[in-house]
CSV table of C-alpha atoms in Angstrom, one decimal:
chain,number,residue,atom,x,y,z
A,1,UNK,CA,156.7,155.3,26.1
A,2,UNK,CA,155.7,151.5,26.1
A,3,UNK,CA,152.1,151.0,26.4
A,4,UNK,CA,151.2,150.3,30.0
A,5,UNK,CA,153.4,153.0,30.9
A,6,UNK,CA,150.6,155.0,33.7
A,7,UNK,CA,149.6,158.8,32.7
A,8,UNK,CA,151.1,160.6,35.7
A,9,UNK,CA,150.2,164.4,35.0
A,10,UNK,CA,151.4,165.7,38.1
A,11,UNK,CA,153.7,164.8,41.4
A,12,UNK,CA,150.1,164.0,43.7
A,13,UNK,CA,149.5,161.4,40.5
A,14,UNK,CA,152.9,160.3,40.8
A,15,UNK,CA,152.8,159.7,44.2
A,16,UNK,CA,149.7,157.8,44.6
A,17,UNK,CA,150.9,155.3,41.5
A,18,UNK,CA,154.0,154.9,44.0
A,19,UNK,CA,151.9,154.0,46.9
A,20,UNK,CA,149.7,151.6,44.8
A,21,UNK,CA,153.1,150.0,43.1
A,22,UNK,CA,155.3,150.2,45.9
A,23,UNK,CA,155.3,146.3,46.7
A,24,UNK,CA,155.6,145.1,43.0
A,25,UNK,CA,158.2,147.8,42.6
A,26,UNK,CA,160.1,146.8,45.6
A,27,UNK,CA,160.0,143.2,44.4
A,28,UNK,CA,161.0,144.1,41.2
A,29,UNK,CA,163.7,145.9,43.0
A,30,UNK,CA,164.8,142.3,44.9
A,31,UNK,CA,164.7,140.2,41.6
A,32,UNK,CA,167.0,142.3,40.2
A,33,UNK,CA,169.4,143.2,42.9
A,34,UNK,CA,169.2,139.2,43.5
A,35,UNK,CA,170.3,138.6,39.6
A,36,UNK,CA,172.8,141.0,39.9
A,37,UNK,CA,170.8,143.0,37.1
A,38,UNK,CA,173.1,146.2,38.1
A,39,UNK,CA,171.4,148.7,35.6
A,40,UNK,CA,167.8,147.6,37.0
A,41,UNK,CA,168.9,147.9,40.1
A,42,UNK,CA,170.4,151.5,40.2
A,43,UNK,CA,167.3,152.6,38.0
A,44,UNK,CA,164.5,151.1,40.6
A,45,UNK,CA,166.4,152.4,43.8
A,46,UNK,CA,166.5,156.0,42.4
A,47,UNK,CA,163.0,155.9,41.1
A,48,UNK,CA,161.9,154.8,44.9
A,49,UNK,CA,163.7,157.1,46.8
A,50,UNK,CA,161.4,160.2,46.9
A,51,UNK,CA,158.5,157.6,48.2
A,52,UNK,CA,160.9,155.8,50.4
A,53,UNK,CA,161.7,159.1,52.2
A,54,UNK,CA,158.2,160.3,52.9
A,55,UNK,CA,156.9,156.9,53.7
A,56,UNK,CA,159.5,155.1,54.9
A,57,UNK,CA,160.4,152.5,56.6
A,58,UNK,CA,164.0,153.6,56.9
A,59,UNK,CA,165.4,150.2,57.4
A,60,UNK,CA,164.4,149.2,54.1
A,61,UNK,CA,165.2,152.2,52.2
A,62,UNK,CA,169.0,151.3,53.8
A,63,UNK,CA,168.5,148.0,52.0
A,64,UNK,CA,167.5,149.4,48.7
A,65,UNK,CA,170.1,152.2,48.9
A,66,UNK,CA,173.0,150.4,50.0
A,67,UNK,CA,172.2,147.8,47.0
A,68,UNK,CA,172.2,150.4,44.7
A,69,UNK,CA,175.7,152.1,45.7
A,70,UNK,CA,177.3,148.7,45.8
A,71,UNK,CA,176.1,148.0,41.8
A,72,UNK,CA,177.0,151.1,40.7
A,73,UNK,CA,180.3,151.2,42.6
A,74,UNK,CA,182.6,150.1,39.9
A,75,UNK,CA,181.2,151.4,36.8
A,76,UNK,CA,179.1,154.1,36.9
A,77,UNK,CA,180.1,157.0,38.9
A,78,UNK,CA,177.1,159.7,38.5
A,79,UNK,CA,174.6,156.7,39.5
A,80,UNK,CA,177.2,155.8,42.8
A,81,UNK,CA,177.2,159.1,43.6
A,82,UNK,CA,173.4,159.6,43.2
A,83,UNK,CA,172.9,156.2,45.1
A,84,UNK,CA,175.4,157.4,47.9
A,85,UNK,CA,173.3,160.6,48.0
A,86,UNK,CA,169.9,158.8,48.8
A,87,UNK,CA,171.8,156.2,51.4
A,88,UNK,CA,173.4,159.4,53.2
A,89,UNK,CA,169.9,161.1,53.5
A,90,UNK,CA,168.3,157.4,54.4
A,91,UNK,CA,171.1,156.7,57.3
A,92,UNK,CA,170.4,160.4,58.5
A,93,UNK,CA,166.7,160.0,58.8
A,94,UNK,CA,167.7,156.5,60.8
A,95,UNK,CA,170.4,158.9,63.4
A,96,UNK,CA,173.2,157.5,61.4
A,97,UNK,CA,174.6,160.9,61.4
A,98,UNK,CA,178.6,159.7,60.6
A,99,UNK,CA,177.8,157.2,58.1
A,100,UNK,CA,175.3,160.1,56.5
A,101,UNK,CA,178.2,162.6,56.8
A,102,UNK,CA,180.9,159.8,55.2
A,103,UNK,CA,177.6,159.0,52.1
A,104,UNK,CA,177.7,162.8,51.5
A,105,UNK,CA,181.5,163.4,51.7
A,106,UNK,CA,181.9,160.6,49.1
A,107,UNK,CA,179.0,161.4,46.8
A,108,UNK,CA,180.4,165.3,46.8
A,109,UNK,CA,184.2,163.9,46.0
A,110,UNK,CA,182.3,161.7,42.9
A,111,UNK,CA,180.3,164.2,41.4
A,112,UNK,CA,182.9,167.3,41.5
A,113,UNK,CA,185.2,164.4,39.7
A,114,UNK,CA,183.1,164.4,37.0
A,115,UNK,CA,182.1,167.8,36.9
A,116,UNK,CA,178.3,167.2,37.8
A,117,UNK,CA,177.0,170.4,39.3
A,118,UNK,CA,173.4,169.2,40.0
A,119,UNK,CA,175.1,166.6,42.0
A,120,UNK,CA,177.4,168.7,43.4
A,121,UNK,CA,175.0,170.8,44.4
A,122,UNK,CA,172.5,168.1,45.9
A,123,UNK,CA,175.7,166.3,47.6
A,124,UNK,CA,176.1,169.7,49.4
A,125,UNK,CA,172.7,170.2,50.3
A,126,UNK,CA,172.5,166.9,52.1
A,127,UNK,CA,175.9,167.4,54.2
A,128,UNK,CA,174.0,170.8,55.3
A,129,UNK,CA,171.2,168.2,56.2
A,130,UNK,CA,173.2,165.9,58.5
A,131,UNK,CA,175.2,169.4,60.1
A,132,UNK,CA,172.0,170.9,60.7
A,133,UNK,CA,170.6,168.0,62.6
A,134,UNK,CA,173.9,167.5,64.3
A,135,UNK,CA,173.5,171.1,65.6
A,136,UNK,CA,176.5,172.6,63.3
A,137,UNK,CA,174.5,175.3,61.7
A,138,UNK,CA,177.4,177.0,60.8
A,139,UNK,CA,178.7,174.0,59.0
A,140,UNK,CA,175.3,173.8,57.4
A,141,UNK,CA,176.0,177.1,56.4
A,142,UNK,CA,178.6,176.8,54.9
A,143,UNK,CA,177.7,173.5,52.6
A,144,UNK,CA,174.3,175.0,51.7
A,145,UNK,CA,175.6,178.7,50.4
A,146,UNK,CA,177.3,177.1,47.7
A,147,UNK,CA,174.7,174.8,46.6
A,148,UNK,CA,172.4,177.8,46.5
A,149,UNK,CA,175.0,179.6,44.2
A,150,UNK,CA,175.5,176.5,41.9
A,151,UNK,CA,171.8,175.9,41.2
A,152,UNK,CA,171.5,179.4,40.7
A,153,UNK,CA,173.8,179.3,38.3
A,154,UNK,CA,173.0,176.5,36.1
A,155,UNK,CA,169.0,177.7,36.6
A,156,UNK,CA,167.6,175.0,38.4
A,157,UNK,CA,164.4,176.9,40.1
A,158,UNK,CA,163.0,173.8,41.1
A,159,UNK,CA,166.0,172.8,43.0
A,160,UNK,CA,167.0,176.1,44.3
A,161,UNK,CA,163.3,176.8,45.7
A,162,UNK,CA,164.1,173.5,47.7
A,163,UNK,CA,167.3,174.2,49.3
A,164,UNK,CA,166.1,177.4,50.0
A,165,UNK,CA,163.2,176.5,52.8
A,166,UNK,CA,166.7,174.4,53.8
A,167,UNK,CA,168.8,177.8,54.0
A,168,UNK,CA,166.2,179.7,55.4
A,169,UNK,CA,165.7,177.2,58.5
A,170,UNK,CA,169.3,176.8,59.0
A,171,UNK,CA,169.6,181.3,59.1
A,172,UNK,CA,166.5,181.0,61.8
A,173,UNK,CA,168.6,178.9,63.9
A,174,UNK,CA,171.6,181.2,63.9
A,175,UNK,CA,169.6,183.6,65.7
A,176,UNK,CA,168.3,185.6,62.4
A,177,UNK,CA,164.8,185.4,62.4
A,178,UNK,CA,164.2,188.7,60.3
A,179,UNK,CA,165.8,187.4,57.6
A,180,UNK,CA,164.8,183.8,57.4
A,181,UNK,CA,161.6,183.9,57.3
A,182,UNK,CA,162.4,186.5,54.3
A,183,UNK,CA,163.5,183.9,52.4
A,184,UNK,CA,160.7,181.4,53.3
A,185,UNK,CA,158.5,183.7,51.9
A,186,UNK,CA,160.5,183.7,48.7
A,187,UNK,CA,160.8,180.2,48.9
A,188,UNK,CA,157.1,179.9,49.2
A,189,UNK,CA,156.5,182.2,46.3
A,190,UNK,CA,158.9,179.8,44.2
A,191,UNK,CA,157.3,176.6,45.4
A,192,UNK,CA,153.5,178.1,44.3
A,193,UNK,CA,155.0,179.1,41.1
A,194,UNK,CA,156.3,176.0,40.6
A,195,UNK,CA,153.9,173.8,41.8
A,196,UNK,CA,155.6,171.9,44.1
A,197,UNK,CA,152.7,171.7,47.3
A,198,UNK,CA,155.5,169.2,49.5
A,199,UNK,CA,157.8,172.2,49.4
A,200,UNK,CA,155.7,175.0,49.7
A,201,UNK,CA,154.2,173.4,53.1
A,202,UNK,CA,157.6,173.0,54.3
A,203,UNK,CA,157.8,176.9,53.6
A,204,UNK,CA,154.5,177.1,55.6
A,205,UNK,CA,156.0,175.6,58.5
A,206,UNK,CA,159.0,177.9,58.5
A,207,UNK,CA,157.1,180.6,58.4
A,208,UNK,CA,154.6,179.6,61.2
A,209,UNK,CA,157.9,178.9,63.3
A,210,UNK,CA,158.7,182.8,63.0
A,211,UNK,CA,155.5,184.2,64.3
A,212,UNK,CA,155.4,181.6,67.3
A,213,UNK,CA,159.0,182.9,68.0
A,214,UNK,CA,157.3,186.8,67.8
A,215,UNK,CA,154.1,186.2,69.8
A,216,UNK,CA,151.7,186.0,67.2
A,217,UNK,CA,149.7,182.5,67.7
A,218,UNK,CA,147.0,183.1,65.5
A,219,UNK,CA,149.2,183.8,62.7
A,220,UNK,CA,151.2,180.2,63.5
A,221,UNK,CA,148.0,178.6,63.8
A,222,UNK,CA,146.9,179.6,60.5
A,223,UNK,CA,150.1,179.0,58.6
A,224,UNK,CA,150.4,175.9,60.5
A,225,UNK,CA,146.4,174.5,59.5
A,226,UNK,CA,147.5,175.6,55.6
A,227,UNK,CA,150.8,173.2,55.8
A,228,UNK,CA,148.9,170.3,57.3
A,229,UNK,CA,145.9,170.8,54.5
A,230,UNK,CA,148.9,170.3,51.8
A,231,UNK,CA,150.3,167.0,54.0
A,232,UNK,CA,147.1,165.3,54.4
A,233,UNK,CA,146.3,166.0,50.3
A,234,UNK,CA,149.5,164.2,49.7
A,235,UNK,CA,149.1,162.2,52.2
A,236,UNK,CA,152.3,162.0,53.9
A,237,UNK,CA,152.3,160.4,57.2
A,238,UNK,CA,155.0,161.9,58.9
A,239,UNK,CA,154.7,165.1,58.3
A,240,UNK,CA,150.8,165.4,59.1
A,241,UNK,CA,152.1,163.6,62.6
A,242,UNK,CA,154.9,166.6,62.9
A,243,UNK,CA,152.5,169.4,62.5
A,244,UNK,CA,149.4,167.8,64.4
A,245,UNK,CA,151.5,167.8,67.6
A,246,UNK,CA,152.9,171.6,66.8
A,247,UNK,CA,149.3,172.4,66.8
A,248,UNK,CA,148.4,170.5,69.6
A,249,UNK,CA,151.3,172.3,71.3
A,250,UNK,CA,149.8,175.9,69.9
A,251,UNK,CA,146.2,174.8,71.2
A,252,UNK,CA,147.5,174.0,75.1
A,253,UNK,CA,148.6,177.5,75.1
């Protein structure tokens, strides 16, 4: 590693030496998009994304994004499809729920073309993403049982203890509450394991949802307070918005 390269330990590290870096980052990001510097360009887009999507703003992560899959359009296909993964998740945080759709569609032709299974799997996940917020649980269904089957298969725990708070959502909306929150709970128990503290609040919040939806307030109240502990220590703005008004919506009652 070069010398001024920063000692992140761990993702909260990570995250805060994004935060800190995100305008010299970003403007390394326009030089080289600017000087067509393709390779620069791909790297710096994919490194911002994780930041871009809890922090936003969405209309420059399209920027960023959409630079990205037009450099790596012509000669490097697991970087377009990677690229056209993070546009397709940008443009469905920002209601573009066709473009998203056509981003996902694409990035899932690419990487089964060159037999990338991570990036089949994650091109899946993220068409379950835009048919879940469209209301198409079933669709969701249907893209996300697969991914869950490939990144079983290949062993990615990490990956798989994601999707799976994804899954488990998408089964509570299809009426089976029992089980979802059955697999929150493994999902959380994957997410502690793993340390991953963005995930296991999301798993948190799934599981609050089912004991609002059985009567027990107390119970969502506490799950609920544990999830927004996690958001404000990461510090991630929209979600500690998202779970302050559930709770203010738990309090009026």
């Amino acid at each position: 590693a070069p010398a001024h390269a920063p000692d992140l330990t761990d993702p909260e590290t990570a995250r805060a030496w994004l935060r800190t870096e995100h305008a010299n980052l970003d403007a390394a990001y326009t030089h080289a998009h600017s000087h067509h510097l393709d390779r620069h360009t791909i790297a710096l887009s994919a490194s911002m994304a994780a930041i871009l999507f809890s922090d936003g703003p969405w209309t420059r992560a399209l920027q960023i994004h959409q630079g990205a899959e037009t450099a790596a359009h012509q000669n490097h296909p697991a970087a377009h499809a990677a690229a056209l993964t993070d546009l397709g998740r940008v443009r469905c945080m920002a209601g573009d729920y066709p473009g998203a759709q056509d981003a996902q569609t694409r990035a899932l032709g690419v990487f089964r073309q060159i037999g990338n299974r991570l990036g089949e799997a994650s091109a899946l996940t993220e068409l379950g993403r835009v048919r879940a917020t469209t209301g198409d649980y079933s669709g969701a269904q249907d893209a996300l049982t697969p991914a869950l089957e490939i990144l079983q298969q290949i062993g990615d725990r990490s990956s798989e203890a994601s999707v799976l708070n994804f899954y488990a959502g998408t089964i509570a909306a299809l009426g089976d509450r029992l089980r979802a929150v059955t697999l929150y709970q493994q999902a959380l128990a994957m997410n502690r394991e793993l340390h991953k503290p963005d995930d296991e609040a999301i798993s948190l919040e799934g599981i609050a949802d089912h004991h609002l939806a059985t009567g027990d307030l107390a119970q969502s109240l506490a799950y609920l307070n544990q999830a927004l502990h996690i958001y404000r220590r990461l510090g991630m703005r929209p979600a500690i918005e998202r779970v302050q008004a559930q709770l203010s919506d738990l309090d009026a009652h």
